[in-house]
PDB file of C-alpha atoms in Angstrom:
ATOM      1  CA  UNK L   1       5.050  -1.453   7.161  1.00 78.00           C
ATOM      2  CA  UNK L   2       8.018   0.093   5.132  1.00 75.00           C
ATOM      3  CA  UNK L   3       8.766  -3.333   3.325  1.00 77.00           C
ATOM      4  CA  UNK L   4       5.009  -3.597   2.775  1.00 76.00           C
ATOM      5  CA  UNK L   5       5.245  -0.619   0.871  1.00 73.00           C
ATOM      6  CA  UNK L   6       7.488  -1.765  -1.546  1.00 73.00           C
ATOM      7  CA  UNK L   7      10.102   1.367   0.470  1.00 76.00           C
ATOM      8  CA  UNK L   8      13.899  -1.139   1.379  1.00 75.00           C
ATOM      9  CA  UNK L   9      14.557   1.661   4.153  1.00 78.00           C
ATOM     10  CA  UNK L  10      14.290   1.568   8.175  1.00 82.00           C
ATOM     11  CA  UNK L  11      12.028   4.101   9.882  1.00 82.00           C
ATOM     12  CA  UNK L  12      15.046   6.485  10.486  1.00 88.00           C
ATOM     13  CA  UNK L  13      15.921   6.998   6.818  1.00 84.00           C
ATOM     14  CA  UNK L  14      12.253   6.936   6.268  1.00 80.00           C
ATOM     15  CA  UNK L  15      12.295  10.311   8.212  1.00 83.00           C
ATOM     16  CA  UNK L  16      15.821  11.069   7.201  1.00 87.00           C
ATOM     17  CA  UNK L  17      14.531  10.882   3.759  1.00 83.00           C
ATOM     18  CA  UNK L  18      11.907  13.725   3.954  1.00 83.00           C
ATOM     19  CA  UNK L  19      13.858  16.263   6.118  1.00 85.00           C
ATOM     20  CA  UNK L  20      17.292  16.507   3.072  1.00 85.00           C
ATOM     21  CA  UNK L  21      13.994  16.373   0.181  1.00 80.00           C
ATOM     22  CA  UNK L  22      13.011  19.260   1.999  1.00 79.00           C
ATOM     23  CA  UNK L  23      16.244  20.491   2.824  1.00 80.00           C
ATOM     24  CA  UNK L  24      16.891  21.348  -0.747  1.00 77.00           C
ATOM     25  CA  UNK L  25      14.270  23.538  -1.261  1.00 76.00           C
ATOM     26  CA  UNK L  26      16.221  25.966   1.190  1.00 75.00           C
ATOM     27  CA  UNK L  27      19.271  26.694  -1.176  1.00 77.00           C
ATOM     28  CA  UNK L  28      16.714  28.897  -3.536  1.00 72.00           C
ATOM     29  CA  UNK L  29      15.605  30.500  -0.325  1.00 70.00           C
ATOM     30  CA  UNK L  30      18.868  31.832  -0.151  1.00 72.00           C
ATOM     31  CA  UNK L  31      19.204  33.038  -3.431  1.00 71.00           C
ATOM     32  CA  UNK L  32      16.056  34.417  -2.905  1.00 65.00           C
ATOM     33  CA  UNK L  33      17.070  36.768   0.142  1.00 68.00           C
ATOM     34  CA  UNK L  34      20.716  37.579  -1.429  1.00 71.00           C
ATOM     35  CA  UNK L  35      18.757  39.082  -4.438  1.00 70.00           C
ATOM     36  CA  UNK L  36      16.509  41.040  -2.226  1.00 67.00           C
ATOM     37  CA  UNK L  37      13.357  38.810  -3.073  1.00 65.00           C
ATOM     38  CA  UNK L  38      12.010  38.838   0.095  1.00 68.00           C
ATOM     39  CA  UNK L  39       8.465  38.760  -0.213  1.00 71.00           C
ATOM     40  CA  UNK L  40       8.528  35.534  -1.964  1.00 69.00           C
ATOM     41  CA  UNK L  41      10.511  33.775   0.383  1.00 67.00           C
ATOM     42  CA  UNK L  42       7.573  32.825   2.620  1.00 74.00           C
ATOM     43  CA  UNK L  43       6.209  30.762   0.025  1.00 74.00           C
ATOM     44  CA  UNK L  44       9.372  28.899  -0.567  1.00 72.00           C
ATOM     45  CA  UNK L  45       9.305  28.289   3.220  1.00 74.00           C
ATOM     46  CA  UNK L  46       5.541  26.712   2.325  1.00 79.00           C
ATOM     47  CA  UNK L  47       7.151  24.669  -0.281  1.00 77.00           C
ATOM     48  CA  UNK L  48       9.256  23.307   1.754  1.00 80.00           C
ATOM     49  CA  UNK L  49       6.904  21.754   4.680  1.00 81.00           C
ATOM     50  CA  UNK L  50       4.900  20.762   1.526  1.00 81.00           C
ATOM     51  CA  UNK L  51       7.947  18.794   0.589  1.00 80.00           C
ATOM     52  CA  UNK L  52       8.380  17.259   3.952  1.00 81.00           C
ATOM     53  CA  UNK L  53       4.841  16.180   4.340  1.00 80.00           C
ATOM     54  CA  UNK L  54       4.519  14.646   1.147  1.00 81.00           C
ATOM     55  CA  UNK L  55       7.721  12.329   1.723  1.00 78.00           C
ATOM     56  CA  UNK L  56       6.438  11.647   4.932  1.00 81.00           C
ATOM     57  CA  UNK L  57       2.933  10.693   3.864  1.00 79.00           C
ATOM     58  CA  UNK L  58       3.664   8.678   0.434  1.00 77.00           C
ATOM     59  CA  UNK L  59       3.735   5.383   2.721  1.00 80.00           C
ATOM     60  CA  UNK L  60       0.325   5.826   3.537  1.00 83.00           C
ATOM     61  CA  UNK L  61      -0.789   6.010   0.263  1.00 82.00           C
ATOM     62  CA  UNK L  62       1.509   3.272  -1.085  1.00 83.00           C
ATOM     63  CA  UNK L  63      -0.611   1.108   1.449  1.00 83.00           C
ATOM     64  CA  UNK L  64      -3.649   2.311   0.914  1.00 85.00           C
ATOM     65  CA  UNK L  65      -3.086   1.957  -2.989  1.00 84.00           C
ATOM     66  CA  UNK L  66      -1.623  -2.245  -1.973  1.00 86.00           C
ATOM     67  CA  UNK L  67      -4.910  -2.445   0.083  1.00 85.00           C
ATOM     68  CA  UNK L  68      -6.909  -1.271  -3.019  1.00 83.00           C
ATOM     69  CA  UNK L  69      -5.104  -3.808  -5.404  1.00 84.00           C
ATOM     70  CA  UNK L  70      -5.489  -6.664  -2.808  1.00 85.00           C
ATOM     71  CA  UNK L  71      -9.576  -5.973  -2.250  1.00 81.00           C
ATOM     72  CA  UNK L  72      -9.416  -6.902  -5.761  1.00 80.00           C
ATOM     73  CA  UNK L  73      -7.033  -9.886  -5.698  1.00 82.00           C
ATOM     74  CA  UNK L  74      -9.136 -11.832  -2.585  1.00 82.00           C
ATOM     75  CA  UNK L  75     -12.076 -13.464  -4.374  1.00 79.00           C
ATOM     76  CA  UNK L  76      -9.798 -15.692  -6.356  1.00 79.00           C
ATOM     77  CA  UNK L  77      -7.513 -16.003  -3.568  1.00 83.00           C
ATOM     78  CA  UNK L  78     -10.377 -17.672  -1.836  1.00 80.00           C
ATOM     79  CA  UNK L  79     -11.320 -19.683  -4.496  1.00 78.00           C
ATOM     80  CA  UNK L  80      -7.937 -21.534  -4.507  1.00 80.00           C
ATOM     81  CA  UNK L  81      -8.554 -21.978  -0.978  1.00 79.00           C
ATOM     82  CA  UNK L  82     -12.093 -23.746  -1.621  1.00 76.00           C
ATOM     83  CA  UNK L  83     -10.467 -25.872  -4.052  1.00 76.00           C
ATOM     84  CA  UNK L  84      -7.845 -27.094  -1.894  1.00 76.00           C
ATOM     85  CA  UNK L  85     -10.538 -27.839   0.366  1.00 72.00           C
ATOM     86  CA  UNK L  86     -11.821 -30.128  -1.281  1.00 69.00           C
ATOM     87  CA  UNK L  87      -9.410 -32.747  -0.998  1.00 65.00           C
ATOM     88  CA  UNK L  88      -9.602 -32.873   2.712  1.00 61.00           C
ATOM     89  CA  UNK L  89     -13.265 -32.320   3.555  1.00 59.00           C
ATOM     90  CA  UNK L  90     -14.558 -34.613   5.841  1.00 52.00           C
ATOM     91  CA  UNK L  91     -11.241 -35.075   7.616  1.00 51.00           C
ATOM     92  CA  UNK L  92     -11.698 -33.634  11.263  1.00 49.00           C
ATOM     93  CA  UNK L  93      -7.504 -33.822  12.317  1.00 47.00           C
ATOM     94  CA  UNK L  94      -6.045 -30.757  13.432  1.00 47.00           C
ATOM     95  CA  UNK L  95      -2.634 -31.678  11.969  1.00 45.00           C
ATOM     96  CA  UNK L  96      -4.133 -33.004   8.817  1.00 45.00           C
ATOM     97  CA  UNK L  97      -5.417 -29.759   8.093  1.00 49.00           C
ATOM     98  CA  UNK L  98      -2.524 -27.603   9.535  1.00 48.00           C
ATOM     99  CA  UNK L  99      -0.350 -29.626   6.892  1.00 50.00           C
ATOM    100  CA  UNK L 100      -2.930 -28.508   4.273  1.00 71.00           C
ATOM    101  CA  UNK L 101      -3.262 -24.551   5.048  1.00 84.00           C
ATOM    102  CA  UNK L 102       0.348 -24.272   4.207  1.00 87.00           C
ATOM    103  CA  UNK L 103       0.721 -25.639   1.371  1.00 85.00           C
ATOM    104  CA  UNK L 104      -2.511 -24.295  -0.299  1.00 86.00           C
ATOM    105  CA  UNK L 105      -0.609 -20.673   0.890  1.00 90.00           C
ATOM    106  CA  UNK L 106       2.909 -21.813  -0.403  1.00 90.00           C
ATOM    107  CA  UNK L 107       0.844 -22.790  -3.619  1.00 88.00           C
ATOM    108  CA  UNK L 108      -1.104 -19.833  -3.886  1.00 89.00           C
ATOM    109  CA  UNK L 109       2.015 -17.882  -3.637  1.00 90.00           C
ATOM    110  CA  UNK L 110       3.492 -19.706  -6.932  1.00 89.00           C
ATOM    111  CA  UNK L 111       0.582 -17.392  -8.856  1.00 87.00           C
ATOM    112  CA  UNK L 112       0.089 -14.373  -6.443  1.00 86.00           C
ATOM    113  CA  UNK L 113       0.431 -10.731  -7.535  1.00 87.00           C
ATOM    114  CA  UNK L 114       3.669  -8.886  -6.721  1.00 87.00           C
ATOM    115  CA  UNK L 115       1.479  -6.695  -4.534  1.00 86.00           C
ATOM    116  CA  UNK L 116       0.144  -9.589  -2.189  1.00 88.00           C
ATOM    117  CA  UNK L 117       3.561 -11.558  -2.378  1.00 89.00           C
ATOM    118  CA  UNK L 118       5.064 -10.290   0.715  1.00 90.00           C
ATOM    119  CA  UNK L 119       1.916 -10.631   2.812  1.00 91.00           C
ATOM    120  CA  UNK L 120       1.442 -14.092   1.879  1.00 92.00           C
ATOM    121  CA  UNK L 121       5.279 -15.369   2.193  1.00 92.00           C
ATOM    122  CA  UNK L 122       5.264 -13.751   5.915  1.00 92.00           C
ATOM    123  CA  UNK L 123       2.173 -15.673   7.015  1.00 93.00           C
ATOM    124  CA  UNK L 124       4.025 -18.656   5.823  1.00 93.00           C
ATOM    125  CA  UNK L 125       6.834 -18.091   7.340  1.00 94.00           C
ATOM    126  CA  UNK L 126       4.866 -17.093  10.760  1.00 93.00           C
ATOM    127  CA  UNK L 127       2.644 -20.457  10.130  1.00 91.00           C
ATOM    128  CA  UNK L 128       6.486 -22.355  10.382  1.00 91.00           C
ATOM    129  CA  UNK L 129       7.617 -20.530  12.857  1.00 91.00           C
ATOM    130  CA  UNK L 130       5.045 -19.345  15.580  1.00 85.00           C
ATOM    131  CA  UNK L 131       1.487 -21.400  16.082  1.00 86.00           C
ATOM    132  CA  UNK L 132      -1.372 -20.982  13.321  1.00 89.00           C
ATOM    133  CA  UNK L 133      -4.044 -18.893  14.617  1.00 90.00           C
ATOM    134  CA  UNK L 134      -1.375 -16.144  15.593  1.00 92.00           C
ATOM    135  CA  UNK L 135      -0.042 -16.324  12.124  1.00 92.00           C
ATOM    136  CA  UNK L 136      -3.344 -15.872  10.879  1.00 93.00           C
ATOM    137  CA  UNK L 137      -4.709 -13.228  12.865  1.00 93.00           C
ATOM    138  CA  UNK L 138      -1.206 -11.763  12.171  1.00 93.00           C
ATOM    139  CA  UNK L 139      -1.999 -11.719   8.647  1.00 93.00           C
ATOM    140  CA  UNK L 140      -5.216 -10.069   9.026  1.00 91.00           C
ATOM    141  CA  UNK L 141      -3.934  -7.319  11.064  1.00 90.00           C
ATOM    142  CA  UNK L 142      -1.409  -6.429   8.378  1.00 90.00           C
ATOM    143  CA  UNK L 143      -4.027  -6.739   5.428  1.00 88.00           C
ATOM    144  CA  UNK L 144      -6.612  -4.798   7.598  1.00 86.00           C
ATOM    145  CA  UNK L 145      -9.454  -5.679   5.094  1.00 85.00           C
ATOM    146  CA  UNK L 146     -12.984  -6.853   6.860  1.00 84.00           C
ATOM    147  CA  UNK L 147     -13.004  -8.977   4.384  1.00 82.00           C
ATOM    148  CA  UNK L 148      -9.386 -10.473   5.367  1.00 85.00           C
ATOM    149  CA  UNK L 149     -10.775 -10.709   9.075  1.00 88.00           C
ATOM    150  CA  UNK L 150     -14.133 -13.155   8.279  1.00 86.00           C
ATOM    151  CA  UNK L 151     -11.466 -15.156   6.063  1.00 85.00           C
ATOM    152  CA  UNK L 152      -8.824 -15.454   9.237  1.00 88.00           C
ATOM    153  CA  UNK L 153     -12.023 -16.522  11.402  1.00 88.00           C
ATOM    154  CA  UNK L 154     -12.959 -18.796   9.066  1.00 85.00           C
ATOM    155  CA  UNK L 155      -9.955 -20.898   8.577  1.00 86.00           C
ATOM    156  CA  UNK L 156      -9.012 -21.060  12.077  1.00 86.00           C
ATOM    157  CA  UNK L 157     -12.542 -22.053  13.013  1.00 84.00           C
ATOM    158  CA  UNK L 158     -11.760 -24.751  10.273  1.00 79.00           C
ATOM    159  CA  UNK L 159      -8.716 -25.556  12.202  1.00 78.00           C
ATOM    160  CA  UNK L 160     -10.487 -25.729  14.878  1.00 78.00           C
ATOM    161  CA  UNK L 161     -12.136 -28.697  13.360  1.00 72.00           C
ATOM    162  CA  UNK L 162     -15.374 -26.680  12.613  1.00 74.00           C
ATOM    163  CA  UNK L 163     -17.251 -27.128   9.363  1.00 71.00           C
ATOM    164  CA  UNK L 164     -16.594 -24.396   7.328  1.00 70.00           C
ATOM    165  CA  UNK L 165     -16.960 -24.394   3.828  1.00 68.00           C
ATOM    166  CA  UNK L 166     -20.305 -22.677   3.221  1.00 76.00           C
ATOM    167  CA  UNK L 167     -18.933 -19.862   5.104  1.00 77.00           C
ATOM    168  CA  UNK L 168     -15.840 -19.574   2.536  1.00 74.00           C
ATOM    169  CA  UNK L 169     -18.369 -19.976  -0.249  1.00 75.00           C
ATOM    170  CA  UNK L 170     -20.090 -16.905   0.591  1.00 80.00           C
ATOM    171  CA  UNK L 171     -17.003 -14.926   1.320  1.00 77.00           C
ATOM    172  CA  UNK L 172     -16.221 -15.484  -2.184  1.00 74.00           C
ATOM    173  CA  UNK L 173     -19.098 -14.574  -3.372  1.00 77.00           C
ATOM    174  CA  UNK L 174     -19.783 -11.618  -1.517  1.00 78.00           C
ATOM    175  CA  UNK L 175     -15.787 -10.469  -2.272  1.00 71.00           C
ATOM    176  CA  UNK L 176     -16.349 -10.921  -5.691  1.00 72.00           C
ATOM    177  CA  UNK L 177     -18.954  -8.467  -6.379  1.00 77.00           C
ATOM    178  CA  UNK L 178     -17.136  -5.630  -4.092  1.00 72.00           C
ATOM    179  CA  UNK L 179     -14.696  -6.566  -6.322  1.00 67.00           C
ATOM    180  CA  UNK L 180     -16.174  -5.699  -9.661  1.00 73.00           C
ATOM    181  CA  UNK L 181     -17.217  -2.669  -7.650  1.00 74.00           C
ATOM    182  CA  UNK L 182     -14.324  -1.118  -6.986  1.00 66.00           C
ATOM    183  CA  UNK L 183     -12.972  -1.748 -10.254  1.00 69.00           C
ATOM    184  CA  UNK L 184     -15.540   0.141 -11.677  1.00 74.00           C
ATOM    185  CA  UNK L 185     -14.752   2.789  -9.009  1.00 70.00           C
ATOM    186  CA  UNK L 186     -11.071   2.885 -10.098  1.00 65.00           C
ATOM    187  CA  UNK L 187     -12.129   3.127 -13.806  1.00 68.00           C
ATOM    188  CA  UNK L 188     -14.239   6.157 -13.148  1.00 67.00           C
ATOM    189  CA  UNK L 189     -11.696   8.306 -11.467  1.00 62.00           C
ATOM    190  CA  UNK L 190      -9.644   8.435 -14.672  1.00 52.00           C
ATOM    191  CA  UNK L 191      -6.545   9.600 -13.053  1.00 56.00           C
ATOM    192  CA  UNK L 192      -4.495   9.814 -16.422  1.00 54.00           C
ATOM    193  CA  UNK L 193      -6.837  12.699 -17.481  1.00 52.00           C
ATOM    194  CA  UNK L 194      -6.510  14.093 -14.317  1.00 53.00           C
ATOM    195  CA  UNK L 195      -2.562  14.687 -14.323  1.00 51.00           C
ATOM    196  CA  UNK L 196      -2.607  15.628 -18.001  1.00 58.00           C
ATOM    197  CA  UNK L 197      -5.184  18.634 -17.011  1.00 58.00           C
ATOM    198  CA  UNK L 198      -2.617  19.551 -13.908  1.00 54.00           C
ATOM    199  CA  UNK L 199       0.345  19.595 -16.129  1.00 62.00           C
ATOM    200  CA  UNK L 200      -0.199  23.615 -17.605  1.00 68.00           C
ATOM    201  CA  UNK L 201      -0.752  24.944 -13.845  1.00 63.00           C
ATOM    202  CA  UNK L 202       2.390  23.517 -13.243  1.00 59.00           C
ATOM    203  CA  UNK L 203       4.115  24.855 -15.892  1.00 64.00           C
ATOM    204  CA  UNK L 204       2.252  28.394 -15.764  1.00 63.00           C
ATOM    205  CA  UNK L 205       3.580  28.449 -11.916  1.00 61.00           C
ATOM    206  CA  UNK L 206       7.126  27.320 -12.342  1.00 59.00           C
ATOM    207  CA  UNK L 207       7.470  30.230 -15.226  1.00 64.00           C
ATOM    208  CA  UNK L 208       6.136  32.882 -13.301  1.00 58.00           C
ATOM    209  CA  UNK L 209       8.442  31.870 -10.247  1.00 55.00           C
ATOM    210  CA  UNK L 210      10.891  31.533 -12.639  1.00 59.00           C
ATOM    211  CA  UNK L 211      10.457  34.819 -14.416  1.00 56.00           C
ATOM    212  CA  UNK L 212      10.334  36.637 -10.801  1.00 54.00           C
ATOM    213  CA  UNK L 213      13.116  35.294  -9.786  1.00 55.00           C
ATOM    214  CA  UNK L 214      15.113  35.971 -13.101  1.00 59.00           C
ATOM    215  CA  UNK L 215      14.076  40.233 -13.005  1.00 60.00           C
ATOM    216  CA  UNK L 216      15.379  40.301  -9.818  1.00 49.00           C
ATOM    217  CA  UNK L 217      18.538  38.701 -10.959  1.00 51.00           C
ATOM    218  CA  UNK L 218      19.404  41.304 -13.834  1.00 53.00           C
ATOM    219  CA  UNK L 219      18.029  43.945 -11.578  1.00 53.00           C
ATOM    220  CA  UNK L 220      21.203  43.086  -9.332  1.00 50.00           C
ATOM    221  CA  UNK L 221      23.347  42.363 -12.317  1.00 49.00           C
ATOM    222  CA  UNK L 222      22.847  46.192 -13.413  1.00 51.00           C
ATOM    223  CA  UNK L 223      23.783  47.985 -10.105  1.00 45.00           C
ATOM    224  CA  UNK L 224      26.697  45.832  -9.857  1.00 41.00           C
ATOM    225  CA  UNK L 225      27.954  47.999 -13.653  1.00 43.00           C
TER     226      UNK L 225
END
């Protein structure tokens, strides 16, 4: 799940990771009780489990935004299956058409986004190594997309021998317009505008933390003189 993310770390430094990001938050806690600030140091307590959780939850949305990004990416990712198809329909061997799911996957993977890359080169790898349908069902457990699911059935029905090329037709189809749909979610949400409004609470928040911090600092200064 880590390297799905796009994160090259192993579930301990995953965790190791968020407990020191949080850890440095306590060093102005400090400062904070030498100067005799200590009603704010609750909230730099907050901060700091803030902190944690967010380093601790950014995987989740790293795979939630990959998930997004693929939804988009499987209509024509079908497609190229259809087409490849083509060239053995009619044929009824199992090993003809083993031979022919991996290499329309190692050829789709020639043109597929960064963000599907690794889910595609494991189920290739899996198809080499293990049996078919467990590479495939593999595949849709990872993806976790409905969508991803009827495709899986599909093609090892098709393996199966099973006529299935109106059934991938549809797919497409019906992929394709929840496709244009959620781009026209993801244009709506405007998240640029979003951040840019955020930006002066920020600042207002850091210079009034900033500013407390500093009159208790020359407060100190002059009863040390």
């Amino acid at each position: 799940m880590l390297r799905r993310g796009g994160l090259a770390l192993t579930p301990k430094e995953y965790h190791a990771r968020a407990l020191i990001c949080a850890a440095f938050t306590l060093p102005l806690l400090i400062l904070l009780l030498a100067i005799g600030a200590t009603n704010i140091a609750p909230a730099i307590l907050i901060f700091s489990v803030v902190v944690y959780f967010h380093f601790m939850t950014d995987l989740k949305d790293k795979l939630k935004e990959k998930k997004e990004l693929i939804e988009i990416e499987l209509p024509s990712f079908v497609r190229s299956i259809l087409y490849k198809l083509e060239d053995v329909r009619g044929s009824n061997e199992n090993t003809v058409v083993q031979v022919d799911l991996i290499q329309i996957f190692e050829d789709y993977l020639k043109v597929a986004s960064e963000v599907f890359y690794y889910d595609i080169a494991v189920l290739i790898m899996e198809m080499k190594a293990k049996d078919i349908e467990t590479a495939l069902r593999n595949f849709s457990e990872r993806v976790g997309l409905l969508e991803v699911s009827f495709l899986v059935n599909a093609l090892i029905g098709l393996y199966s021998g099973e006529h299935q090329g109106e059934a991938l037709m549809y797919l497409a189809k019906d992929m394709d317009i929840k496709a244009k749909e959620a781009l026209r979610k993801n244009l709506g949400k405007l998240p640029g505008k979003i951040k840019m409004a955020s930006i002066p609470l920020v600042v207002v928040t850091l210079a009034s933390l900033l500013y407390v911090i500093g009159s208790h600092l020359v407060r100190s200064m002059g009863g040390l003189f």
